[in-house]
Amino acid sequence: MPRPEVTGGGGLHATVVLGDLDGAASPGTAYTPVLGADLTLAAGTAARLPLQPDFEHAALVMSGAPEIDGVPLTPGSMLYLGSGRRTLPLTADTPATVMLLGGEPFAEKLVMWWNFVGRSADDIVRARDDWMQGARFGEVGGYAGARLTAPELPPGPLKPRGRVR
């Protein structure tokens, strides 16, 4: 099995958490084609990371201020990259860490609201009710605050969005 690390020119190191990236595979089990990789960019990094073009990708900045595909980002920023990409340009003037997430696009449109994703508005209503009753979602270990209260549902209809393959 290949090691779950990728080291690229220009100060890029990737640890593959789930899936595979540029020949490195995670030992983790996934039931759908997905990618999760922890990217470390050294100061002065200028690299291009190979991607699977049939996946859609997003990059979540954990620290530093890298440029991803030419877009300057700060910690907590997530950049949706879409699909069809064969490479991803990454630059960093100072050290940075980024989570690269990817996978096959969903075949159907989805309804997304607050922390819930479903295939219909009814799925979201059920998820909110379950959350408020403490059912189905479990507890977050180590969280020091009280359980978050889901906001009230919006007055208008929740509509499925996205693309259909």
PDB file of C-alpha atoms in Angstrom:
ATOM      1  CA  MET A   1       0.000   0.000   0.000  1.00  0.00           C
ATOM      2  CA  PRO A   2       1.393   3.440  -0.855  1.00  0.00           C
ATOM      3  CA  ARG A   3       2.236   5.735   2.029  1.00  0.00           C
ATOM      4  CA  PRO A   4      -0.485   8.280   2.837  1.00  0.00           C
ATOM      5  CA  GLU A   5       1.894  11.211   2.245  1.00  0.00           C
ATOM      6  CA  VAL A   6       2.622  13.341  -0.794  1.00  0.00           C
ATOM      7  CA  THR A   7       5.607  15.652  -0.862  1.00  0.00           C
ATOM      8  CA  GLY A   8       5.704  18.114  -3.703  1.00  0.00           C
ATOM      9  CA  GLY A   9       8.176  20.618  -4.923  1.00  0.00           C
ATOM     10  CA  GLY A  10       7.913  24.090  -3.533  1.00  0.00           C
ATOM     11  CA  GLY A  11       7.285  23.218   0.125  1.00  0.00           C
ATOM     12  CA  LEU A  12       4.043  21.219  -0.074  1.00  0.00           C
ATOM     13  CA  HIS A  13       3.402  18.160   2.107  1.00  0.00           C
ATOM     14  CA  ALA A  14       0.072  16.308   2.138  1.00  0.00           C
ATOM     15  CA  THR A  15      -1.142  13.649   4.548  1.00  0.00           C
ATOM     16  CA  VAL A  16      -4.016  11.712   3.024  1.00  0.00           C
ATOM     17  CA  VAL A  17      -6.626  11.220   5.744  1.00  0.00           C
ATOM     18  CA  LEU A  18      -9.178   9.460   3.537  1.00  0.00           C
ATOM     19  CA  GLY A  19      -9.129   8.328  -0.080  1.00  0.00           C
ATOM     20  CA  ASP A  20      -6.115   8.784  -2.325  1.00  0.00           C
ATOM     21  CA  LEU A  21      -4.132  11.665  -3.743  1.00  0.00           C
ATOM     22  CA  ASP A  22      -1.326  11.548  -6.305  1.00  0.00           C
ATOM     23  CA  GLY A  23      -0.599   7.856  -5.640  1.00  0.00           C
ATOM     24  CA  ALA A  24      -0.737   8.077  -1.830  1.00  0.00           C
ATOM     25  CA  ALA A  25      -3.624   6.202  -0.219  1.00  0.00           C
ATOM     26  CA  SER A  26      -5.108   6.400   3.247  1.00  0.00           C
ATOM     27  CA  PRO A  27      -5.557   3.132   5.118  1.00  0.00           C
ATOM     28  CA  GLY A  28      -9.007   4.395   6.191  1.00  0.00           C
ATOM     29  CA  THR A  29     -12.154   2.769   4.870  1.00  0.00           C
ATOM     30  CA  ALA A  30     -14.509   4.862   2.752  1.00  0.00           C
ATOM     31  CA  TYR A  31     -17.785   3.665   1.292  1.00  0.00           C
ATOM     32  CA  THR A  32     -17.935   6.282  -1.457  1.00  0.00           C
ATOM     33  CA  PRO A  33     -15.157   7.851  -3.532  1.00  0.00           C
ATOM     34  CA  VAL A  34     -13.943  10.729  -1.343  1.00  0.00           C
ATOM     35  CA  LEU A  35     -10.767  12.626  -0.514  1.00  0.00           C
ATOM     36  CA  GLY A  36      -9.581  14.235   2.683  1.00  0.00           C
ATOM     37  CA  ALA A  37      -6.013  15.532   2.826  1.00  0.00           C
ATOM     38  CA  ASP A  38      -4.172  17.689   5.354  1.00  0.00           C
ATOM     39  CA  LEU A  39      -1.923  20.035   3.361  1.00  0.00           C
ATOM     40  CA  THR A  40       1.067  21.757   4.940  1.00  0.00           C
ATOM     41  CA  LEU A  41       2.573  24.625   2.974  1.00  0.00           C
ATOM     42  CA  ALA A  42       5.987  25.952   3.989  1.00  0.00           C
ATOM     43  CA  ALA A  43       6.845  29.632   3.673  1.00  0.00           C
ATOM     44  CA  GLY A  44       7.598  30.379   0.026  1.00  0.00           C
ATOM     45  CA  THR A  45       5.513  27.493  -1.332  1.00  0.00           C
ATOM     46  CA  ALA A  46       4.565  27.580  -4.997  1.00  0.00           C
ATOM     47  CA  ALA A  47       3.184  24.208  -6.041  1.00  0.00           C
ATOM     48  CA  ARG A  48       0.556  22.518  -8.196  1.00  0.00           C
ATOM     49  CA  LEU A  49      -1.251  19.568  -6.638  1.00  0.00           C
ATOM     50  CA  PRO A  50      -2.754  16.966  -8.997  1.00  0.00           C
ATOM     51  CA  LEU A  51      -6.507  16.405  -8.579  1.00  0.00           C
ATOM     52  CA  GLN A  52      -9.053  13.901  -9.859  1.00  0.00           C
ATOM     53  CA  PRO A  53     -11.082  15.886 -12.414  1.00  0.00           C
ATOM     54  CA  ASP A  54     -14.289  13.888 -11.822  1.00  0.00           C
ATOM     55  CA  PHE A  55     -14.326  14.949  -8.149  1.00  0.00           C
ATOM     56  CA  GLU A  56     -15.564  18.288  -6.876  1.00  0.00           C
ATOM     57  CA  HIS A  57     -13.214  19.857  -4.346  1.00  0.00           C
ATOM     58  CA  ALA A  58     -13.136  22.469  -1.606  1.00  0.00           C
ATOM     59  CA  ALA A  59     -10.253  23.835   0.450  1.00  0.00           C
ATOM     60  CA  LEU A  60     -10.642  24.852   4.105  1.00  0.00           C
ATOM     61  CA  VAL A  61      -7.851  27.038   5.487  1.00  0.00           C
ATOM     62  CA  MET A  62      -6.837  26.042   9.012  1.00  0.00           C
ATOM     63  CA  SER A  63      -3.891  28.428   9.508  1.00  0.00           C
ATOM     64  CA  GLY A  64      -1.828  30.961   7.629  1.00  0.00           C
ATOM     65  CA  ALA A  65      -2.857  32.965   4.583  1.00  0.00           C
ATOM     66  CA  PRO A  66      -2.311  30.860   1.457  1.00  0.00           C
ATOM     67  CA  GLU A  67      -3.503  31.597  -2.052  1.00  0.00           C
ATOM     68  CA  ILE A  68      -5.471  28.741  -3.530  1.00  0.00           C
ATOM     69  CA  ASP A  69      -6.111  28.955  -7.247  1.00  0.00           C
ATOM     70  CA  GLY A  70      -5.040  32.603  -7.000  1.00  0.00           C
ATOM     71  CA  VAL A  71      -7.579  33.441  -4.268  1.00  0.00           C
ATOM     72  CA  PRO A  72      -6.090  34.834  -1.012  1.00  0.00           C
ATOM     73  CA  LEU A  73      -7.649  33.116   1.995  1.00  0.00           C
ATOM     74  CA  THR A  74      -7.551  33.384   5.788  1.00  0.00           C
ATOM     75  CA  PRO A  75      -8.150  30.798   8.544  1.00  0.00           C
ATOM     76  CA  GLY A  76     -11.742  29.561   8.590  1.00  0.00           C
ATOM     77  CA  SER A  77     -12.283  30.358   4.912  1.00  0.00           C
ATOM     78  CA  MET A  78     -13.545  27.620   2.633  1.00  0.00           C
ATOM     79  CA  LEU A  79     -13.120  27.905  -1.127  1.00  0.00           C
ATOM     80  CA  TYR A  80     -15.360  25.777  -3.334  1.00  0.00           C
ATOM     81  CA  LEU A  81     -13.300  24.639  -6.312  1.00  0.00           C
ATOM     82  CA  GLY A  82     -15.892  22.747  -8.351  1.00  0.00           C
ATOM     83  CA  SER A  83     -15.034  19.781 -10.540  1.00  0.00           C
ATOM     84  CA  GLY A  84     -13.097  19.278 -13.753  1.00  0.00           C
ATOM     85  CA  ARG A  85      -9.743  20.382 -12.311  1.00  0.00           C
ATOM     86  CA  ARG A  86      -6.606  18.383 -13.024  1.00  0.00           C
ATOM     87  CA  THR A  87      -4.313  20.508 -10.828  1.00  0.00           C
ATOM     88  CA  LEU A  88      -4.629  22.994  -7.996  1.00  0.00           C
ATOM     89  CA  PRO A  89      -2.183  25.907  -7.715  1.00  0.00           C
ATOM     90  CA  LEU A  90      -1.128  26.623  -4.121  1.00  0.00           C
ATOM     91  CA  THR A  91       1.110  29.432  -2.880  1.00  0.00           C
ATOM     92  CA  ALA A  92       2.039  30.652   0.595  1.00  0.00           C
ATOM     93  CA  ASP A  93       4.355  33.443   1.694  1.00  0.00           C
ATOM     94  CA  THR A  94       4.169  32.196   5.292  1.00  0.00           C
ATOM     95  CA  PRO A  95       3.474  28.691   6.674  1.00  0.00           C
ATOM     96  CA  ALA A  96      -0.126  27.522   6.192  1.00  0.00           C
ATOM     97  CA  THR A  97      -2.285  24.453   6.654  1.00  0.00           C
ATOM     98  CA  VAL A  98      -5.295  23.551   4.527  1.00  0.00           C
ATOM     99  CA  MET A  99      -7.781  20.682   4.507  1.00  0.00           C
ATOM    100  CA  LEU A 100      -8.502  19.566   0.953  1.00  0.00           C
ATOM    101  CA  LEU A 101     -11.875  17.860   0.670  1.00  0.00           C
ATOM    102  CA  GLY A 102     -13.268  16.147  -2.396  1.00  0.00           C
ATOM    103  CA  GLY A 103     -15.518  13.499  -3.780  1.00  0.00           C
ATOM    104  CA  GLU A 104     -17.898  12.557  -6.525  1.00  0.00           C
ATOM    105  CA  PRO A 105     -20.658  15.147  -6.924  1.00  0.00           C
ATOM    106  CA  PHE A 106     -24.066  14.057  -5.671  1.00  0.00           C
ATOM    107  CA  ALA A 107     -26.336  12.794  -8.432  1.00  0.00           C
ATOM    108  CA  GLU A 108     -29.333  14.789  -7.197  1.00  0.00           C
ATOM    109  CA  LYS A 109     -30.099  18.249  -5.907  1.00  0.00           C
ATOM    110  CA  LEU A 110     -29.924  18.696  -2.142  1.00  0.00           C
ATOM    111  CA  VAL A 111     -31.553  20.907   0.466  1.00  0.00           C
ATOM    112  CA  MET A 112     -29.012  22.512   2.817  1.00  0.00           C
ATOM    113  CA  TRP A 113     -29.952  24.581   5.849  1.00  0.00           C
ATOM    114  CA  TRP A 114     -27.945  25.359   8.980  1.00  0.00           C
ATOM    115  CA  ASN A 115     -26.056  22.112   9.825  1.00  0.00           C
ATOM    116  CA  PHE A 116     -28.415  19.835   7.920  1.00  0.00           C
ATOM    117  CA  VAL A 117     -28.371  18.340   4.433  1.00  0.00           C
ATOM    118  CA  GLY A 118     -31.274  16.393   2.980  1.00  0.00           C
ATOM    119  CA  ARG A 119     -33.001  15.495  -0.243  1.00  0.00           C
ATOM    120  CA  SER A 120     -36.189  17.378   0.618  1.00  0.00           C
ATOM    121  CA  ALA A 121     -37.514  20.132   2.877  1.00  0.00           C
ATOM    122  CA  ASP A 122     -39.214  17.387   4.925  1.00  0.00           C
ATOM    123  CA  ASP A 123     -35.776  15.823   5.585  1.00  0.00           C
ATOM    124  CA  ILE A 124     -34.595  19.151   7.000  1.00  0.00           C
ATOM    125  CA  VAL A 125     -37.690  19.580   9.189  1.00  0.00           C
ATOM    126  CA  ARG A 126     -37.172  16.042  10.583  1.00  0.00           C
ATOM    127  CA  ALA A 127     -33.463  16.696  11.147  1.00  0.00           C
ATOM    128  CA  ARG A 128     -34.167  19.928  13.031  1.00  0.00           C
ATOM    129  CA  ASP A 129     -36.805  18.213  15.186  1.00  0.00           C
ATOM    130  CA  ASP A 130     -34.415  15.325  15.950  1.00  0.00           C
ATOM    131  CA  TRP A 131     -31.634  17.771  16.805  1.00  0.00           C
ATOM    132  CA  MET A 132     -33.841  19.764  19.164  1.00  0.00           C
ATOM    133  CA  GLN A 133     -35.014  16.544  20.889  1.00  0.00           C
ATOM    134  CA  GLY A 134     -31.439  15.249  21.243  1.00  0.00           C
ATOM    135  CA  ALA A 135     -32.171  12.278  18.995  1.00  0.00           C
ATOM    136  CA  ARG A 136     -30.173  10.731  16.142  1.00  0.00           C
ATOM    137  CA  PHE A 137     -27.177  13.088  16.173  1.00  0.00           C
ATOM    138  CA  GLY A 138     -25.450  12.122  19.425  1.00  0.00           C
ATOM    139  CA  GLU A 139     -23.198  14.389  21.450  1.00  0.00           C
ATOM    140  CA  VAL A 140     -19.990  16.219  20.605  1.00  0.00           C
ATOM    141  CA  GLY A 141     -17.328  14.976  23.013  1.00  0.00           C
ATOM    142  CA  GLY A 142     -15.070  17.641  24.483  1.00  0.00           C
ATOM    143  CA  TYR A 143     -17.294  20.595  23.562  1.00  0.00           C
ATOM    144  CA  ALA A 144     -17.269  22.911  26.594  1.00  0.00           C
ATOM    145  CA  GLY A 145     -20.538  24.751  25.913  1.00  0.00           C
ATOM    146  CA  ALA A 146     -24.221  23.955  26.038  1.00  0.00           C
ATOM    147  CA  ARG A 147     -25.780  22.130  23.108  1.00  0.00           C
ATOM    148  CA  LEU A 148     -26.472  24.604  20.288  1.00  0.00           C
ATOM    149  CA  THR A 149     -30.087  25.422  19.557  1.00  0.00           C
ATOM    150  CA  ALA A 150     -31.055  25.173  15.914  1.00  0.00           C
ATOM    151  CA  PRO A 151     -32.500  28.426  14.572  1.00  0.00           C
ATOM    152  CA  GLU A 152     -36.145  28.601  13.602  1.00  0.00           C
ATOM    153  CA  LEU A 153     -36.844  27.415  10.086  1.00  0.00           C
ATOM    154  CA  PRO A 154     -37.243  30.224   7.553  1.00  0.00           C
ATOM    155  CA  PRO A 155     -40.803  31.284   6.697  1.00  0.00           C
ATOM    156  CA  GLY A 156     -40.453  30.443   2.996  1.00  0.00           C
ATOM    157  CA  PRO A 157     -39.994  27.048   1.377  1.00  0.00           C
ATOM    158  CA  LEU A 158     -36.641  25.287   1.493  1.00  0.00           C
ATOM    159  CA  LYS A 159     -35.713  24.427  -2.070  1.00  0.00           C
ATOM    160  CA  PRO A 160     -33.347  21.774  -3.408  1.00  0.00           C
ATOM    161  CA  ARG A 161     -30.312  23.290  -5.087  1.00  0.00           C
ATOM    162  CA  GLY A 162     -27.257  22.071  -6.874  1.00  0.00           C
ATOM    163  CA  ARG A 163     -26.563  20.291 -10.070  1.00  0.00           C
ATOM    164  CA  VAL A 164     -27.707  17.024 -11.495  1.00  0.00           C
ATOM    165  CA  ARG A 165     -25.078  14.884 -13.208  1.00  0.00           C
TER     166      ARG A 165
END
